[in-house]
PDB file of C-alpha atoms in Angstrom:
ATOM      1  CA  UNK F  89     109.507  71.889  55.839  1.00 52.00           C
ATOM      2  CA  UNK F  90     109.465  74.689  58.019  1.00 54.00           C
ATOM      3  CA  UNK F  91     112.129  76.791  59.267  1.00 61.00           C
ATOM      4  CA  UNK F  92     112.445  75.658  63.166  1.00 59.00           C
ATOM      5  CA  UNK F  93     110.361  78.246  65.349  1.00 60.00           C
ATOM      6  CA  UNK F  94     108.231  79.003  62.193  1.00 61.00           C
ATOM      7  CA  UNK F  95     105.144  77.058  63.111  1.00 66.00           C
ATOM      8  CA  UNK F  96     105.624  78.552  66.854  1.00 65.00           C
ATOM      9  CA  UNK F  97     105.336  81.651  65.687  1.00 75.00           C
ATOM     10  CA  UNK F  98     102.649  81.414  63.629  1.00 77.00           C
ATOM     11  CA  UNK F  99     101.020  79.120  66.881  1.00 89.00           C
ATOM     12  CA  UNK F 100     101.781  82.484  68.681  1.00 90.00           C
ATOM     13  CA  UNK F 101     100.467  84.558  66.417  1.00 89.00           C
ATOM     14  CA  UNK F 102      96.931  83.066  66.238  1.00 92.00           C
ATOM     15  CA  UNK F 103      96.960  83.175  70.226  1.00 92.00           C
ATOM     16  CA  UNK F 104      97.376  86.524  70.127  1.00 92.00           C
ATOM     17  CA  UNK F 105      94.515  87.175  67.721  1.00 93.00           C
ATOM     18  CA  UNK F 106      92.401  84.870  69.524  1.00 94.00           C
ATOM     19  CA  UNK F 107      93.104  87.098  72.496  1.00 93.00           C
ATOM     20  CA  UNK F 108      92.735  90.349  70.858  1.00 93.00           C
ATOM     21  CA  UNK F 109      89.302  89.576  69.623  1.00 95.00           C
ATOM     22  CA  UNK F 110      88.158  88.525  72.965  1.00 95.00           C
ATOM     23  CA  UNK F 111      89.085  91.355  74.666  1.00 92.00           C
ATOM     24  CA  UNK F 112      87.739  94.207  71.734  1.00 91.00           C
ATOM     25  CA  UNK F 113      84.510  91.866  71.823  1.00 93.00           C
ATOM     26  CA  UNK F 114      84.671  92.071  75.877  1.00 91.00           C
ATOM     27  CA  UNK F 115      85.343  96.153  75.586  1.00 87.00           C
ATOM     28  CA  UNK F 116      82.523  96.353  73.093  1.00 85.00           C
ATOM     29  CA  UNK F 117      79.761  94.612  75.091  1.00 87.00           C
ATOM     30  CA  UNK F 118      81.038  96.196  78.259  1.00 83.00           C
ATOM     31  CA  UNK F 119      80.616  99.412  76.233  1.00 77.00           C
ATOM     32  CA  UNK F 120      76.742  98.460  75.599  1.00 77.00           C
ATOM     33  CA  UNK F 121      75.575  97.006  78.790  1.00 76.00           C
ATOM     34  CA  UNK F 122      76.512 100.876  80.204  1.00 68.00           C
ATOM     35  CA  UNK F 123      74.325 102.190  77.828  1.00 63.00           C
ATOM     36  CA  UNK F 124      71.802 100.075  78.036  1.00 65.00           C
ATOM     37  CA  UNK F 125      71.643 100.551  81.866  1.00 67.00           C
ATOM     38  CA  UNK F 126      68.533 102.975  82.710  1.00 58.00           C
ATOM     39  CA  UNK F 127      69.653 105.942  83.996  1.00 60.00           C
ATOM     40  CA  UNK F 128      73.197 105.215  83.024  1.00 65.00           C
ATOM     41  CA  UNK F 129      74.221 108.779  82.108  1.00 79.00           C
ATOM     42  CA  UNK F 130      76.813 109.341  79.864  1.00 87.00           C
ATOM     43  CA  UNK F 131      77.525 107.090  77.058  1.00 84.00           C
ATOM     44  CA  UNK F 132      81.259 106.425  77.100  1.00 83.00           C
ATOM     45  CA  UNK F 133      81.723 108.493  73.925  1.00 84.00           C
ATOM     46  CA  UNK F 134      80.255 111.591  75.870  1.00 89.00           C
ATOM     47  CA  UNK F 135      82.228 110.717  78.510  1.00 89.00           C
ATOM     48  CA  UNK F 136      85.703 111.028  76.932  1.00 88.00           C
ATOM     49  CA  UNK F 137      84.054 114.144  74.986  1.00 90.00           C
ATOM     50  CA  UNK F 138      83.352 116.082  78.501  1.00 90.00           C
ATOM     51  CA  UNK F 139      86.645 114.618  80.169  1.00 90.00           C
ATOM     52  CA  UNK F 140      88.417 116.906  77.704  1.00 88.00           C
ATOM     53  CA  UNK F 141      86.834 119.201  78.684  1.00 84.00           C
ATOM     54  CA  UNK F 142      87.814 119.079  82.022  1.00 82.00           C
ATOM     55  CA  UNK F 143      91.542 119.836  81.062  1.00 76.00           C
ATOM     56  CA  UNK F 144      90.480 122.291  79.026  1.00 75.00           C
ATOM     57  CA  UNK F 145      87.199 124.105  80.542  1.00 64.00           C
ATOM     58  CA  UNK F 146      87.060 126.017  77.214  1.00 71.00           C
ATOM     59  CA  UNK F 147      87.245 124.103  73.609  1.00 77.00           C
ATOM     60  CA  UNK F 148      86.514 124.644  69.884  1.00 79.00           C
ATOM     61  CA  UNK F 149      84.461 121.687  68.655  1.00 82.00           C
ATOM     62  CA  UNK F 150      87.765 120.630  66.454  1.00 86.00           C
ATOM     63  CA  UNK F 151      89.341 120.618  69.423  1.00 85.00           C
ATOM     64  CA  UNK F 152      87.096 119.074  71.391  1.00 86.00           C
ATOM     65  CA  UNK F 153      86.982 116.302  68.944  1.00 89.00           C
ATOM     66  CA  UNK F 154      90.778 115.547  68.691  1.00 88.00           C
ATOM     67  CA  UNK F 155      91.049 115.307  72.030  1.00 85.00           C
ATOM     68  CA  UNK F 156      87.785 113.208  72.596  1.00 86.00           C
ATOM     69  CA  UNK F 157      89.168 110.780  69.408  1.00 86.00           C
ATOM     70  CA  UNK F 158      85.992 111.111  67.642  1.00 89.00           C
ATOM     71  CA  UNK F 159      85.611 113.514  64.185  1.00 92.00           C
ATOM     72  CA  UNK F 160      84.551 116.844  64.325  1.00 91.00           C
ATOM     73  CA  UNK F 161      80.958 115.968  62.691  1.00 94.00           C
ATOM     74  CA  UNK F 162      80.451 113.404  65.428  1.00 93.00           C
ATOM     75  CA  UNK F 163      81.644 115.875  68.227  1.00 91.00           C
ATOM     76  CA  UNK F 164      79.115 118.280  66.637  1.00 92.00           C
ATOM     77  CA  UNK F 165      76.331 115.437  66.734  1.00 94.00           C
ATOM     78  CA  UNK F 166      77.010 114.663  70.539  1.00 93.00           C
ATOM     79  CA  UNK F 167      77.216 118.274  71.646  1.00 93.00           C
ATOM     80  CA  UNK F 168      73.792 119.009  70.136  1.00 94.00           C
ATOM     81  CA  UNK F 169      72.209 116.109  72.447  1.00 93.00           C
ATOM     82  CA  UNK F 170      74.624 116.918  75.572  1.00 94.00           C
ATOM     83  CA  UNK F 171      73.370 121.025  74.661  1.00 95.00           C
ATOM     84  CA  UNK F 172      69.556 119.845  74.708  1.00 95.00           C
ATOM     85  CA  UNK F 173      70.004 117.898  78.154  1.00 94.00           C
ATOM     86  CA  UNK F 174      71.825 120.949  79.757  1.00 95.00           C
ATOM     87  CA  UNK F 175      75.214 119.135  80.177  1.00 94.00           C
ATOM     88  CA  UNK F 176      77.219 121.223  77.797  1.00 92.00           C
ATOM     89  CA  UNK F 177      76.777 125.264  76.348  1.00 91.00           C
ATOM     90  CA  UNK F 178      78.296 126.471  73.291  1.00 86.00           C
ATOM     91  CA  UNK F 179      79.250 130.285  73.035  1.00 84.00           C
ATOM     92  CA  UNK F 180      80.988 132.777  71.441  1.00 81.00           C
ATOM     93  CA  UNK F 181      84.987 132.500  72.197  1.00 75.00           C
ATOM     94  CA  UNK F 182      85.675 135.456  74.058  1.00 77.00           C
ATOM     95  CA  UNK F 183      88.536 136.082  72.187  1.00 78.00           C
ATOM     96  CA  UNK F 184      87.984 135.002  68.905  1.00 76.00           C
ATOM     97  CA  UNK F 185      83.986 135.783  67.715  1.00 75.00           C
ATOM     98  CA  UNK F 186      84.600 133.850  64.843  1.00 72.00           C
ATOM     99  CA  UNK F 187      84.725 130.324  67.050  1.00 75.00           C
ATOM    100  CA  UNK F 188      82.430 128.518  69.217  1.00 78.00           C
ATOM    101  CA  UNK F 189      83.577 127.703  72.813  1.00 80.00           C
ATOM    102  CA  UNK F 190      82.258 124.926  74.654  1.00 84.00           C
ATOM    103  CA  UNK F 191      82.379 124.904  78.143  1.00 86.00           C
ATOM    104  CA  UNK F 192      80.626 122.035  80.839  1.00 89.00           C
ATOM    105  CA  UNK F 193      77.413 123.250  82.887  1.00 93.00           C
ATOM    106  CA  UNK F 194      77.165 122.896  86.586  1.00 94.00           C
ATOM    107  CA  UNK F 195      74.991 119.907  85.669  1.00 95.00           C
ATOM    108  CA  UNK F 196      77.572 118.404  83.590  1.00 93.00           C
ATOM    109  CA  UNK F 197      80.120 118.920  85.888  1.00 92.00           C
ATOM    110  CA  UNK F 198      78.197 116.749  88.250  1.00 93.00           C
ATOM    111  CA  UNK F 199      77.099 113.853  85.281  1.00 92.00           C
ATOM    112  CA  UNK F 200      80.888 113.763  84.532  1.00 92.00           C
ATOM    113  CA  UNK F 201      81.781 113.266  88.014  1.00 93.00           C
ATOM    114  CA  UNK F 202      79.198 110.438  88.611  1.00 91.00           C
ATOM    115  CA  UNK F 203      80.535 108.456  85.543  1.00 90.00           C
ATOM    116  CA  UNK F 204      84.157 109.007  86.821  1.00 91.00           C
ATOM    117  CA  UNK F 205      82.880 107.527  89.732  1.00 91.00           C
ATOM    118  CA  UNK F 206      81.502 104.334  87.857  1.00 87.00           C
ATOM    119  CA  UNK F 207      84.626 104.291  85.202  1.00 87.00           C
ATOM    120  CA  UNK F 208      86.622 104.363  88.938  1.00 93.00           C
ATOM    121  CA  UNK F 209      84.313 101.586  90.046  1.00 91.00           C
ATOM    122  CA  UNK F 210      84.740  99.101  87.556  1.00 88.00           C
ATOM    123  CA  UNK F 211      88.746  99.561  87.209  1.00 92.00           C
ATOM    124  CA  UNK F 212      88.807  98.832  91.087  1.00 96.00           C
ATOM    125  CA  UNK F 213      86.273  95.508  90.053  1.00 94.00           C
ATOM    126  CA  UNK F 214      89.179  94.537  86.984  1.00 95.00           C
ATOM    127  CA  UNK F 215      92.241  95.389  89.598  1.00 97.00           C
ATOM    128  CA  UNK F 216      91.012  93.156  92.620  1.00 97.00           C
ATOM    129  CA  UNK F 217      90.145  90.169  89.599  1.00 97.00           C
ATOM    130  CA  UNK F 218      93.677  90.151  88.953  1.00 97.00           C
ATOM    131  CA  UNK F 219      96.912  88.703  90.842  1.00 97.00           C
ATOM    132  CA  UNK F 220      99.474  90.849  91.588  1.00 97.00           C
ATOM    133  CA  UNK F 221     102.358  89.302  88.499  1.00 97.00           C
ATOM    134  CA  UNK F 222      98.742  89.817  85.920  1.00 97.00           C
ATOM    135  CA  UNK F 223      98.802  93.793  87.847  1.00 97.00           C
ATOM    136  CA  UNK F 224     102.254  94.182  87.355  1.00 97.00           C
ATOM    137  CA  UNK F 225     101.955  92.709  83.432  1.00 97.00           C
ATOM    138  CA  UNK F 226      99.389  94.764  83.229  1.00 96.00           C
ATOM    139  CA  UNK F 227     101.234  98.180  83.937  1.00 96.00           C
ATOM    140  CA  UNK F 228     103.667  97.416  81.215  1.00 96.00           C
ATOM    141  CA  UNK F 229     101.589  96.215  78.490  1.00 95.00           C
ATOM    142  CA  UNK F 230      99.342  98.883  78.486  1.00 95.00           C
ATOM    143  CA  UNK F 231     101.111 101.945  78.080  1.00 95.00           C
ATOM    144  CA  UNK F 232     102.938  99.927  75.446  1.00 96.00           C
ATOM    145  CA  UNK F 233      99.193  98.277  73.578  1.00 94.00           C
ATOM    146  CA  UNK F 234      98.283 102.384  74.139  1.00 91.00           C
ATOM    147  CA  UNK F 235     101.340 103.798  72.084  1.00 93.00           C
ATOM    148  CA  UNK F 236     100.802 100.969  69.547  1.00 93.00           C
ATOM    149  CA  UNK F 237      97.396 101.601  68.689  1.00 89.00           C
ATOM    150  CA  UNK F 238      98.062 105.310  68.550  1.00 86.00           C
ATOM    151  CA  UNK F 239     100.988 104.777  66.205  1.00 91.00           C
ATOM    152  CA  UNK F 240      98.080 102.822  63.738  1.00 87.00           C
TER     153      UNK F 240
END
């Protein structure tokens, strides 16, 4: 027999998998109905990649990647499609000739502020679904789901 509070656990346990799994699977088809939207703009992978930028208006692609999450081959990947649409121009560091800056057009400046303006959107949509204990759960789980995952 089991140890008392052993089967709860494990009961537990499989709730909170079932509930994981629903809400990646929820993230990841959110995720594609924006970028299957016509005239969506940026993908959210851009997105964080040009949001870095924004703390930092001038970035090596390594750094641009860290801070973006993605790999530096990826970064490199997206910045050749965000250089051809005009949303992004790579130069010569100033200071360093050896590196390549990246810095945010004026058109990219605007595309970033758009999807701020949607990512803004649908947080207010999530907020007003919930009641005010789920808001109040809410602002202590996830900080603590966010330090978690970045401690994987």
């Amino acid at each position: 027999p089991s140890a008392p509070g052993v089967a709860e656990n494990e009961t537990t346990r499989e709730r909170f998998d079932v509930a994981w799994e629903q809400f990646a699977a929820a993230v990841r088809h959110a995720r594609s109905r924006v970028a299957d939207q016509p005239g969506a703009g940026l993908t959210p992978s851009q997105f964080r990649l040009l949001a870095a930028l924004e703390d930092a208006p001038s970035l090596t692609v390594g750094e641009l990647a860290r801070a973006a999450g993605v790999s530096s081959p990826t970064a490199t990947r997206m910045l050749d499609g965000l250089e051809q649409d005009g949303i992004v121009k790579r130069e010569r560091d100033a200071e360093d000739r050896r590196r390549m800056a990246v810095r945010p057009t004026a058109k990219g400046r605007r595309e970033l502020a758009k999807a701020q303006e949607r990512v803004a959107g649908a947080r207010e949509q999530i907020y007003a679904q919930l009641t005010p204990d789920e808001r109040a759960q809410a602002e202590r789980l996830l900080p603590r789901l966010a330090e978690a995952i970045e401690q994987l």
